[in-house]
mmCIF file of C-alpha atoms and ligand atoms in Angstrom:
data_model
loop_
_atom_site.group_PDB
_atom_site.id
_atom_site.type_symbol
_atom_site.label_atom_id
_atom_site.label_comp_id
_atom_site.label_asym_id
_atom_site.label_seq_id
_atom_site.Cartn_x
_atom_site.Cartn_y
_atom_site.Cartn_z
ATOM 1 C CA MET E 1 116.746 74.275 117.011
ATOM 2 C CA PRO E 2 114.494 75.273 114.054
ATOM 3 C CA ALA E 3 116.120 77.439 111.356
ATOM 4 C CA LEU E 4 115.735 81.173 111.756
ATOM 5 C CA GLU E 5 113.046 82.774 109.597
ATOM 6 C CA LYS E 6 114.387 84.910 106.716
ATOM 7 C CA VAL E 7 112.169 87.930 106.178
ATOM 8 C CA THR E 8 111.616 89.844 102.925
ATOM 9 C CA ILE E 9 109.419 92.904 102.501
ATOM 10 C CA ILE E 10 108.005 93.486 99.028
ATOM 11 C CA GLY E 11 107.285 97.200 98.739
ATOM 12 C CA SER E 12 108.707 100.460 100.045
ATOM 13 C CA GLY E 13 106.043 103.135 99.805
ATOM 14 C CA ASN E 14 104.584 105.077 102.713
ATOM 15 C CA TRP E 15 103.227 102.026 104.560
ATOM 16 C CA GLY E 16 105.992 99.723 103.303
ATOM 17 C CA SER E 17 108.561 102.032 104.916
ATOM 18 C CA ALA E 18 106.686 102.416 108.212
ATOM 19 C CA ILE E 19 106.285 98.661 108.489
ATOM 20 C CA ALA E 20 109.983 98.135 107.640
ATOM 21 C CA LYS E 21 110.821 100.156 110.730
ATOM 22 C CA ILE E 22 108.712 97.838 112.908
ATOM 23 C CA ILE E 23 109.899 94.627 111.263
ATOM 24 C CA GLY E 24 113.573 95.618 111.418
ATOM 25 C CA SER E 25 113.372 96.345 115.122
ATOM 26 C CA ASN E 26 111.411 93.138 115.820
ATOM 27 C CA THR E 27 113.736 90.789 113.928
ATOM 28 C CA ALA E 28 116.634 92.213 115.954
ATOM 29 C CA ARG E 29 114.608 91.860 119.190
ATOM 30 C CA HIS E 30 113.486 88.242 118.519
ATOM 31 C CA SER E 31 116.870 86.888 117.447
ATOM 32 C CA GLU E 32 115.838 83.369 118.540
ATOM 33 C CA GLN E 33 113.162 83.307 115.794
ATOM 34 C CA PHE E 34 114.240 85.639 112.966
ATOM 35 C CA GLU E 35 117.451 86.429 111.090
ATOM 36 C CA SER E 36 118.209 90.013 111.936
ATOM 37 C CA THR E 37 118.750 91.209 108.346
ATOM 38 C CA VAL E 38 115.544 92.138 106.541
ATOM 39 C CA ARG E 39 115.652 92.451 102.766
ATOM 40 C CA GLN E 40 113.292 95.036 101.297
ATOM 41 C CA TRP E 41 112.446 95.123 97.605
ATOM 42 C CA VAL E 42 112.378 98.740 96.474
ATOM 43 C CA PHE E 43 110.947 99.844 93.123
ATOM 44 C CA GLU E 44 114.022 101.761 91.965
ATOM 45 C CA GLU E 45 113.683 105.413 91.180
ATOM 46 C CA GLN E 46 115.894 108.491 91.116
ATOM 47 C CA VAL E 47 115.650 111.055 93.885
ATOM 48 C CA ASP E 48 117.804 114.164 93.337
ATOM 49 C CA GLY E 49 119.975 112.187 90.910
ATOM 50 C CA GLN E 50 120.591 109.263 93.278
ATOM 51 C CA ASN E 51 119.125 105.742 93.394
ATOM 52 C CA LEU E 52 116.488 105.503 96.123
ATOM 53 C CA THR E 53 118.004 102.167 97.213
ATOM 54 C CA ASP E 54 121.425 103.795 97.716
ATOM 55 C CA ILE E 55 119.836 106.567 99.767
ATOM 56 C CA ILE E 56 118.010 104.057 101.972
ATOM 57 C CA ASN E 57 121.138 101.939 102.457
ATOM 58 C CA THR E 58 123.404 104.859 103.342
ATOM 59 C CA GLN E 59 121.100 107.362 105.070
ATOM 60 C CA HIS E 60 118.677 104.735 106.497
ATOM 61 C CA GLU E 61 115.713 106.843 105.520
ATOM 62 C CA ASN E 62 113.198 106.565 102.688
ATOM 63 C CA VAL E 63 113.390 110.242 101.815
ATOM 64 C CA LYS E 64 110.637 110.042 99.216
ATOM 65 C CA TYR E 65 107.900 108.041 100.940
ATOM 66 C CA LEU E 66 108.569 108.447 104.689
ATOM 67 C CA LYS E 67 110.692 111.537 105.145
ATOM 68 C CA GLY E 68 112.218 112.213 108.542
ATOM 69 C CA VAL E 69 111.850 108.696 109.972
ATOM 70 C CA ALA E 70 114.977 106.652 110.715
ATOM 71 C CA LEU E 71 114.913 103.070 109.431
ATOM 72 C CA PRO E 72 116.791 100.323 111.297
ATOM 73 C CA HIS E 73 120.234 99.581 109.836
ATOM 74 C CA ASN E 74 119.365 95.881 109.436
ATOM 75 C CA VAL E 75 116.793 96.747 106.723
ATOM 76 C CA VAL E 76 118.582 96.445 103.376
ATOM 77 C CA ALA E 77 117.034 97.952 100.231
ATOM 78 C CA ILE E 78 117.377 95.821 97.068
ATOM 79 C CA PRO E 79 116.148 96.884 93.609
ATOM 80 C CA ASP E 80 116.095 93.350 92.109
ATOM 81 C CA VAL E 81 113.022 91.469 93.299
ATOM 82 C CA ILE E 82 114.603 88.031 92.810
ATOM 83 C CA LYS E 83 117.688 88.938 94.865
ATOM 84 C CA ALA E 84 115.391 90.422 97.498
ATOM 85 C CA CYS E 85 113.274 87.267 97.910
ATOM 86 C CA GLU E 86 115.694 84.377 97.160
ATOM 87 C CA GLY E 87 115.345 81.795 99.963
ATOM 88 C CA ALA E 88 112.929 83.922 102.038
ATOM 89 C CA SER E 89 110.693 82.029 104.472
ATOM 90 C CA LEU E 90 108.442 84.957 105.473
ATOM 91 C CA VAL E 91 107.312 87.407 102.807
ATOM 92 C CA VAL E 92 105.450 90.632 103.580
ATOM 93 C CA PHE E 93 103.573 92.096 100.591
ATOM 94 C CA VAL E 94 102.962 95.842 100.888
ATOM 95 C CA VAL E 95 102.551 97.373 97.432
ATOM 96 C CA PRO E 96 99.642 99.308 95.898
ATOM 97 C CA HIS E 97 97.245 96.651 94.655
ATOM 98 C CA GLN E 98 97.615 97.452 90.949
ATOM 99 C CA PHE E 99 101.246 96.199 90.929
ATOM 100 C CA ILE E 100 101.031 92.858 92.694
ATOM 101 C CA HIS E 101 100.600 90.478 89.737
ATOM 102 C CA GLY E 102 103.755 91.318 87.833
ATOM 103 C CA ILE E 103 105.835 91.209 91.016
ATOM 104 C CA CYS E 104 104.555 87.775 92.114
ATOM 105 C CA GLU E 105 105.165 86.305 88.661
ATOM 106 C CA LYS E 106 108.875 87.294 88.917
ATOM 107 C CA MET E 107 109.176 85.726 92.396
ATOM 108 C CA LYS E 108 107.967 82.277 91.337
ATOM 109 C CA GLY E 109 110.388 79.473 92.291
ATOM 110 C CA HIS E 110 112.684 81.678 94.388
ATOM 111 C CA LEU E 111 111.281 81.326 97.914
ATOM 112 C CA ALA E 112 112.213 78.804 100.627
ATOM 113 C CA PRO E 113 110.204 75.539 100.451
ATOM 114 C CA ASN E 114 108.368 76.365 103.714
ATOM 115 C CA ALA E 115 107.667 79.988 102.787
ATOM 116 C CA ARG E 116 104.562 81.770 104.109
ATOM 117 C CA ALA E 117 103.334 85.219 103.163
ATOM 118 C CA ILE E 118 101.237 88.006 104.600
ATOM 119 C CA SER E 119 99.455 90.680 102.561
ATOM 120 C CA LEU E 120 99.200 94.247 103.871
ATOM 121 C CA ILE E 121 97.542 95.340 100.634
ATOM 122 C CA LYS E 122 94.222 97.189 100.873
ATOM 123 C CA GLY E 123 92.375 96.358 97.702
ATOM 124 C CA LEU E 124 90.513 93.551 96.012
ATOM 125 C CA GLU E 125 90.966 91.786 92.718
ATOM 126 C CA ILE E 126 87.453 92.373 91.397
ATOM 127 C CA THR E 127 86.368 91.724 87.830
ATOM 128 C CA SER E 128 82.987 91.015 86.287
ATOM 129 C CA GLU E 129 83.801 87.300 86.648
ATOM 130 C CA GLY E 130 84.274 87.451 90.404
ATOM 131 C CA THR E 131 86.279 88.681 93.351
ATOM 132 C CA ARG E 132 89.586 87.400 94.594
ATOM 133 C CA LEU E 133 91.414 88.408 97.735
ATOM 134 C CA PHE E 134 95.057 89.350 97.347
ATOM 135 C CA SER E 135 96.002 86.640 99.844
ATOM 136 C CA GLU E 136 94.351 84.162 97.452
ATOM 137 C CA GLU E 137 96.092 85.682 94.416
ATOM 138 C CA ILE E 138 99.483 85.493 96.143
ATOM 139 C CA SER E 139 98.797 81.893 97.254
ATOM 140 C CA ARG E 140 97.666 80.921 93.762
ATOM 141 C CA ILE E 141 100.681 82.393 91.949
ATOM 142 C CA LEU E 142 103.383 81.391 94.465
ATOM 143 C CA ASP E 143 101.783 78.226 95.879
ATOM 144 C CA ILE E 144 102.317 79.288 99.505
ATOM 145 C CA PRO E 145 99.892 80.078 102.345
ATOM 146 C CA CYS E 146 99.115 83.767 102.796
ATOM 147 C CA ALA E 147 97.598 85.628 105.763
ATOM 148 C CA ALA E 148 96.518 89.296 105.859
ATOM 149 C CA LEU E 149 97.186 92.294 108.107
ATOM 150 C CA SER E 150 94.954 95.360 108.096
ATOM 151 C CA GLY E 151 93.949 97.977 110.637
ATOM 152 C CA ALA E 152 93.484 101.635 111.548
ATOM 153 C CA ASN E 153 97.058 102.393 110.605
ATOM 154 C CA ILE E 154 97.826 105.696 108.880
ATOM 155 C CA ALA E 155 101.484 105.073 108.068
ATOM 156 C CA ASN E 156 102.880 108.443 109.151
ATOM 157 C CA GLU E 157 101.307 108.081 112.607
ATOM 158 C CA VAL E 158 102.542 104.484 113.037
ATOM 159 C CA ALA E 159 106.036 105.606 112.031
ATOM 160 C CA LEU E 160 105.946 108.202 114.836
ATOM 161 C CA GLU E 161 105.048 105.400 117.260
ATOM 162 C CA LYS E 162 101.603 106.764 118.130
ATOM 163 C CA PHE E 163 99.615 103.928 119.692
ATOM 164 C CA CYS E 164 97.285 101.943 117.428
ATOM 165 C CA GLU E 165 95.953 98.443 116.858
ATOM 166 C CA SER E 166 95.992 96.148 113.856
ATOM 167 C CA THR E 167 94.420 92.827 112.893
ATOM 168 C CA ILE E 168 96.013 89.736 111.406
ATOM 169 C CA GLY E 169 93.550 87.417 109.663
ATOM 170 C CA CYS E 170 94.870 83.927 109.025
ATOM 171 C CA GLN E 171 93.817 80.399 108.179
ATOM 172 C CA SER E 172 96.512 78.799 110.352
ATOM 173 C CA MET E 173 96.843 80.159 113.908
ATOM 174 C CA GLU E 174 100.403 78.815 113.985
ATOM 175 C CA ASP E 175 101.407 81.084 111.100
ATOM 176 C CA GLY E 176 99.324 83.933 112.537
ATOM 177 C CA LEU E 177 101.328 83.840 115.765
ATOM 178 C CA VAL E 178 104.657 83.845 113.912
ATOM 179 C CA PHE E 179 103.515 86.986 112.096
ATOM 180 C CA LYS E 180 102.293 88.478 115.370
ATOM 181 C CA ASN E 181 105.877 88.254 116.676
ATOM 182 C CA LEU E 182 107.087 89.971 113.531
ATOM 183 C CA PHE E 183 104.712 92.956 113.853
ATOM 184 C CA ASP E 184 103.592 93.397 117.470
ATOM 185 C CA THR E 185 105.109 96.242 119.511
ATOM 186 C CA PRO E 186 103.805 98.216 122.517
ATOM 187 C CA TYR E 187 102.639 100.961 120.114
ATOM 188 C CA PHE E 188 101.400 98.627 117.328
ATOM 189 C CA ARG E 189 99.212 96.080 119.067
ATOM 190 C CA ILE E 190 98.221 93.036 117.043
ATOM 191 C CA ALA E 191 95.131 90.828 117.386
ATOM 192 C CA VAL E 192 95.114 87.543 115.468
ATOM 193 C CA ILE E 193 91.768 86.225 114.176
ATOM 194 C CA GLU E 194 90.767 83.377 111.894
ATOM 195 C CA ASP E 195 88.998 85.501 109.284
ATOM 196 C CA HIS E 196 91.447 86.403 106.553
ATOM 197 C CA VAL E 197 88.526 87.121 104.204
ATOM 198 C CA GLY E 198 86.820 89.673 106.467
ATOM 199 C CA VAL E 199 90.107 91.438 107.256
ATOM 200 C CA GLN E 200 90.826 92.015 103.568
ATOM 201 C CA LEU E 201 87.277 92.940 102.592
ATOM 202 C CA CYS E 202 87.224 95.637 105.267
ATOM 203 C CA GLY E 203 90.622 96.986 104.173
ATOM 204 C CA ALA E 204 89.551 97.296 100.544
ATOM 205 C CA LEU E 205 85.973 98.548 100.855
ATOM 206 C CA LYS E 206 86.616 101.198 103.514
ATOM 207 C CA ASN E 207 88.678 103.081 100.926
ATOM 208 C CA VAL E 208 85.561 103.565 98.771
ATOM 209 C CA VAL E 209 83.657 104.934 101.777
ATOM 210 C CA ALA E 210 86.602 107.285 102.521
ATOM 211 C CA VAL E 211 86.254 108.797 99.038
ATOM 212 C CA GLY E 212 82.610 109.538 99.918
ATOM 213 C CA ALA E 213 83.716 111.107 103.217
ATOM 214 C CA GLY E 214 86.170 113.309 101.295
ATOM 215 C CA PHE E 215 83.351 114.560 99.025
ATOM 216 C CA SER E 216 81.388 115.465 102.153
ATOM 217 C CA ASP E 217 84.377 117.406 103.554
ATOM 218 C CA GLY E 218 84.894 119.182 100.236
ATOM 219 C CA LEU E 219 81.268 120.284 100.266
ATOM 220 C CA GLY E 220 81.749 121.681 103.774
ATOM 221 C CA TYR E 221 79.253 119.312 105.367
ATOM 222 C CA GLY E 222 79.909 118.650 109.035
ATOM 223 C CA SER E 223 80.658 115.792 111.385
ATOM 224 C CA ASN E 224 77.095 114.474 111.428
ATOM 225 C CA THR E 225 77.075 114.001 107.667
ATOM 226 C CA LYS E 226 80.411 112.234 107.752
ATOM 227 C CA ALA E 227 79.211 109.996 110.558
ATOM 228 C CA ALA E 228 76.188 109.053 108.432
ATOM 229 C CA ILE E 229 78.438 108.215 105.480
ATOM 230 C CA ILE E 230 80.631 106.102 107.753
ATOM 231 C CA ARG E 231 77.617 104.231 109.175
ATOM 232 C CA LEU E 232 76.004 103.620 105.790
ATOM 233 C CA GLY E 233 79.393 102.572 104.419
ATOM 234 C CA LEU E 234 79.902 100.073 107.211
ATOM 235 C CA MET E 235 76.490 98.571 106.453
ATOM 236 C CA GLU E 236 77.368 98.215 102.754
ATOM 237 C CA MET E 237 80.732 96.664 103.603
ATOM 238 C CA ARG E 238 78.987 94.069 105.761
ATOM 239 C CA LYS E 239 76.295 93.449 103.139
ATOM 240 C CA PHE E 240 78.937 92.989 100.431
ATOM 241 C CA GLY E 241 80.725 90.417 102.597
ATOM 242 C CA GLN E 242 77.559 88.534 103.511
ATOM 243 C CA THR E 243 76.213 88.555 99.947
ATOM 244 C CA PHE E 244 79.344 87.459 98.116
ATOM 245 C CA PHE E 245 81.415 85.628 100.750
ATOM 246 C CA GLY E 246 78.665 84.243 103.037
ATOM 247 C CA ASP E 247 79.695 82.708 106.336
ATOM 248 C CA SER E 248 83.413 83.076 105.638
ATOM 249 C CA VAL E 249 83.118 86.704 106.855
ATOM 250 C CA LYS E 250 82.446 86.998 110.587
ATOM 251 C CA THR E 251 80.354 89.887 111.932
ATOM 252 C CA GLU E 252 82.802 90.370 114.850
ATOM 253 C CA THR E 253 85.548 91.188 112.354
ATOM 254 C CA PHE E 254 83.849 94.553 111.687
ATOM 255 C CA PHE E 255 84.525 95.453 115.342
ATOM 256 C CA GLU E 256 88.247 94.717 115.087
ATOM 257 C CA SER E 257 90.807 97.370 114.152
ATOM 258 C CA CYS E 258 90.512 96.321 110.498
ATOM 259 C CA GLY E 259 86.771 97.152 110.534
ATOM 260 C CA ALA E 260 85.081 100.172 112.121
ATOM 261 C CA ALA E 261 88.359 101.631 113.448
ATOM 262 C CA ASP E 262 90.071 101.687 110.043
ATOM 263 C CA LEU E 263 86.961 103.160 108.460
ATOM 264 C CA ILE E 264 86.972 106.008 110.991
ATOM 265 C CA THR E 265 90.684 106.821 110.675
ATOM 266 C CA THR E 266 90.690 106.675 106.872
ATOM 267 C CA CYS E 267 87.600 108.886 106.631
ATOM 268 C CA ASN E 268 89.374 111.465 108.808
ATOM 269 C CA GLY E 269 93.092 111.312 108.043
ATOM 270 C CA GLY E 270 93.643 109.229 104.898
ATOM 271 C CA ARG E 271 94.819 110.017 101.377
ATOM 272 C CA ASN E 272 91.563 108.868 99.756
ATOM 273 C CA ARG E 273 89.661 111.417 101.837
ATOM 274 C CA LYS E 274 92.175 114.158 101.064
ATOM 275 C CA VAL E 275 92.124 113.696 97.286
ATOM 276 C CA ALA E 276 88.314 113.386 97.188
ATOM 277 C CA GLU E 277 87.992 116.638 99.134
ATOM 278 C CA ALA E 278 90.340 118.365 96.661
ATOM 279 C CA PHE E 279 88.305 116.911 93.758
ATOM 280 C CA VAL E 280 85.260 118.818 95.003
ATOM 281 C CA LEU E 281 87.169 122.001 95.827
ATOM 282 C CA THR E 282 89.197 122.244 92.602
ATOM 283 C CA GLY E 283 87.234 120.302 89.983
ATOM 284 C CA LYS E 284 90.521 118.747 88.766
ATOM 285 C CA PRO E 285 90.587 115.078 87.632
ATOM 286 C CA ILE E 286 91.466 112.509 90.315
ATOM 287 C CA ALA E 287 94.586 111.300 88.464
ATOM 288 C CA GLN E 288 95.961 114.854 88.335
ATOM 289 C CA LEU E 289 95.274 115.390 92.042
ATOM 290 C CA GLU E 290 96.943 112.071 92.893
ATOM 291 C CA THR E 291 100.094 113.300 91.151
ATOM 292 C CA GLU E 292 99.912 116.828 92.594
ATOM 293 C CA LEU E 293 99.093 115.950 96.190
ATOM 294 C CA LEU E 294 100.635 112.540 96.914
ATOM 295 C CA ASN E 295 104.246 112.773 95.628
ATOM 296 C CA GLY E 296 104.249 109.272 94.100
ATOM 297 C CA GLN E 297 101.975 107.632 96.668
ATOM 298 C CA LYS E 298 98.992 105.827 95.208
ATOM 299 C CA LEU E 299 95.249 106.026 95.730
ATOM 300 C CA GLN E 300 93.400 102.768 96.192
ATOM 301 C CA GLY E 301 89.791 103.861 96.811
ATOM 302 C CA THR E 302 88.873 105.269 93.390
ATOM 303 C CA LEU E 303 90.256 102.182 91.622
ATOM 304 C CA THR E 304 88.419 99.908 94.057
ATOM 305 C CA ALA E 305 85.188 101.882 93.466
ATOM 306 C CA GLN E 306 85.572 101.174 89.754
ATOM 307 C CA GLU E 307 86.307 97.482 90.299
ATOM 308 C CA VAL E 308 83.381 97.062 92.720
ATOM 309 C CA ASN E 309 81.092 98.815 90.249
ATOM 310 C CA GLU E 310 82.127 96.489 87.399
ATOM 311 C CA PHE E 311 81.418 93.507 89.617
ATOM 312 C CA LEU E 312 77.986 94.830 90.726
ATOM 313 C CA VAL E 313 76.944 95.871 87.203
ATOM 314 C CA ALA E 314 77.617 92.332 85.986
ATOM 315 C CA ARG E 315 75.195 91.104 88.665
ATOM 316 C CA LYS E 316 72.629 93.922 88.168
ATOM 317 C CA MET E 317 73.086 94.822 91.852
ATOM 318 C CA THR E 318 74.347 98.422 91.846
ATOM 319 C CA GLN E 319 71.087 99.712 93.378
ATOM 320 C CA GLU E 320 71.612 97.500 96.415
ATOM 321 C CA PHE E 321 74.867 99.324 97.244
ATOM 322 C CA PRO E 322 73.861 102.998 96.865
ATOM 323 C CA LEU E 323 76.924 104.501 98.568
ATOM 324 C CA PHE E 324 79.444 102.487 96.537
ATOM 325 C CA ASN E 325 77.401 103.284 93.420
ATOM 326 C CA THR E 326 77.196 107.029 94.101
ATOM 327 C CA VAL E 327 80.933 107.303 94.799
ATOM 328 C CA TYR E 328 81.593 105.558 91.479
ATOM 329 C CA ARG E 329 79.233 107.845 89.539
ATOM 330 C CA ILE E 330 80.708 111.018 91.056
ATOM 331 C CA VAL E 331 84.281 109.990 90.194
ATOM 332 C CA TYR E 332 83.717 108.397 86.788
ATOM 333 C CA GLU E 333 80.415 109.678 85.362
ATOM 334 C CA GLY E 334 80.507 113.376 86.207
ATOM 335 C CA VAL E 335 77.591 113.182 88.638
ATOM 336 C CA SER E 336 77.489 116.147 91.034
ATOM 337 C CA PRO E 337 79.261 115.541 94.408
ATOM 338 C CA GLU E 338 76.096 116.782 96.179
ATOM 339 C CA MET E 339 74.499 113.475 95.246
ATOM 340 C CA ILE E 340 76.588 111.867 98.012
ATOM 341 C CA THR E 341 73.767 112.701 100.456
ATOM 342 C CA VAL E 342 70.884 112.328 98.025
ATOM 343 C CA ASP E 343 71.384 108.947 96.433
ATOM 344 C CA ILE E 344 72.582 106.982 99.445
HETATM 345 N N1 LIG Z 401 100.010 104.542 103.556
HETATM 346 C C1 LIG Z 401 99.203 104.119 104.500
HETATM 347 O O1 LIG Z 401 98.886 104.850 105.464
HETATM 348 C C2 LIG Z 401 98.681 102.720 104.458
HETATM 349 C C3 LIG Z 401 98.645 101.987 103.290
HETATM 350 N N2 LIG Z 401 98.153 100.715 103.279
HETATM 351 C C4 LIG Z 401 98.090 99.914 102.053
HETATM 352 O O2 LIG Z 401 99.385 99.397 101.782
HETATM 353 C C5 LIG Z 401 99.551 99.235 100.357
HETATM 354 C C6 LIG Z 401 100.831 99.925 99.935
HETATM 355 O O3 LIG Z 401 100.716 101.292 100.255
HETATM 356 P P1 LIG Z 401 101.973 102.262 100.493
HETATM 357 O O4 LIG Z 401 103.141 101.546 101.036
HETATM 358 O O5 LIG Z 401 101.425 103.422 101.265
HETATM 359 O O6 LIG Z 401 102.354 102.699 99.010
HETATM 360 P P2 LIG Z 401 102.311 104.174 98.364
HETATM 361 O O7 LIG Z 401 100.932 104.646 98.199
HETATM 362 O O8 LIG Z 401 103.277 105.031 99.094
HETATM 363 O O9 LIG Z 401 102.768 103.837 96.852
HETATM 364 C C7 LIG Z 401 103.982 104.086 96.340
HETATM 365 C C8 LIG Z 401 104.731 102.801 96.135
HETATM 366 O O10 LIG Z 401 104.398 102.231 94.869
HETATM 367 C C9 LIG Z 401 105.616 101.910 94.205
HETATM 368 N N3 LIG Z 401 105.449 101.880 92.764
HETATM 369 C C10 LIG Z 401 105.206 102.908 91.929
HETATM 370 N N4 LIG Z 401 105.158 102.460 90.663
HETATM 371 C C11 LIG Z 401 105.347 101.112 90.720
HETATM 372 C C12 LIG Z 401 105.383 100.081 89.739
HETATM 373 N N5 LIG Z 401 105.185 100.346 88.430
HETATM 374 N N6 LIG Z 401 105.585 98.816 90.155
HETATM 375 C C13 LIG Z 401 105.741 98.534 91.479
HETATM 376 N N7 LIG Z 401 105.729 99.463 92.444
HETATM 377 C C14 LIG Z 401 105.527 100.741 92.046
HETATM 378 C C15 LIG Z 401 106.550 102.999 94.639
HETATM 379 O O11 LIG Z 401 107.855 102.622 94.441
HETATM 380 C C16 LIG Z 401 106.224 103.094 96.110
HETATM 381 O O12 LIG Z 401 106.934 102.118 96.842
HETATM 382 C C17 LIG Z 401 98.282 99.821 99.712
HETATM 383 O O13 LIG Z 401 97.393 98.785 99.364
HETATM 384 C C18 LIG Z 401 97.687 100.690 100.805
HETATM 385 O O14 LIG Z 401 96.263 100.792 100.725
HETATM 386 C C19 LIG Z 401 97.723 100.126 104.415
HETATM 387 C C20 LIG Z 401 97.762 100.793 105.621
HETATM 388 C C21 LIG Z 401 98.231 102.151 105.720
HETATM 389 O O1 LIG Z 402 94.633 102.401 105.105
HETATM 390 C C1 LIG Z 402 94.945 103.457 105.606
HETATM 391 C C2 LIG Z 402 94.863 103.710 107.067
HETATM 392 O O2 LIG Z 402 94.589 102.550 107.788
HETATM 393 C C3 LIG Z 402 95.404 104.583 104.754
HETATM 394 O O3 LIG Z 402 94.341 105.046 103.997
HETATM 395 P P1 LIG Z 402 94.621 105.977 102.732
HETATM 396 O O4 LIG Z 402 95.134 105.081 101.644
HETATM 397 O O5 LIG Z 402 93.303 106.617 102.401
HETATM 398 O O6 LIG Z 402 95.642 106.979 103.182
#
């Protein structure tokens, strides 16, 4: 009989906690394939004078990032990333994208020889030199294959077991199906496709569009305006993929949960939308609103807008992506939010 897979989750924010609930129940359910215990690396912090890891391990609840949701008892919170990942054969990365590099560097040399990873991160490594997917970054640093999972998955709703779908993009179907067993439940339905590039591009770029949708809400524009922003955003997402990743992004991927569906849910119920709306209503800086409104959770869309802009400026192509460009200029250059319907 093949050895049981040892699962480690890297991250314990809002989505990291919701996904820990699913993974913990699935490893217990599929005891022929997975070791029941799931180690979760938790960035240690104090909550009411107690370590967050101690709270999770005794109360089985992440009281800071997913309050009110019971976590399975087989999920064990560990503050030391090396202890959390030592000997792991399946690694689930679910941290805000700005933190991934430092974490991967510490994990080097500590995984099982056959380890495979999956990235749930919604963001892109974009610099003026080029773009890199986080699955590629993780593969490069740790020398292991890495798939991606992304979908219309607002964490709080998934944690309450409200039905939704999600997409796994992989290079090896064999690995994709192992991960499907780790994530799939009757209320979290997984499709596996061989387009790990498209899955991640959608997950990152839809956050920029959601910031634009939030501006529209803050200005009091209605559903038609938001629908236009969503449609134009989808077109720019596809154009970005076709222009910079060519045939490796499949058009059908935009019709999966990771594509149009995630764009719609994020533009209606996500944190990027919420903070962008408050930006218009209050005039406060984004960083201040992130602190005031999100209780330690992190925005991804404004950072991605900045990274995408740097990449497009280096190629003199900002005019070809008017929505991405306008979102950037509103957040970072003091351009009036009304321009969201003028310049796109
Ligand atoms: N929350 C959601 O509804 C969904 C989020 N995602 C994506 O999943 C990824 C992770 O998001 P969440 O779990 O929601 O995180 P979050 O937005 O709740 O971020 C907080 C997390 O960042 C950690 N953190 C703070 N400072 C840190 C540091 N210096 N080093 C390392 N970690 C630090 C905190 O401990 C906490 O675990 C993101 O890319 C996000 O876009 C994807 C689907 C749904
Ligand atoms: O990715 C998400 C839903 O699928 C969450 O989006 P926000 O980060 O805007 O909350």
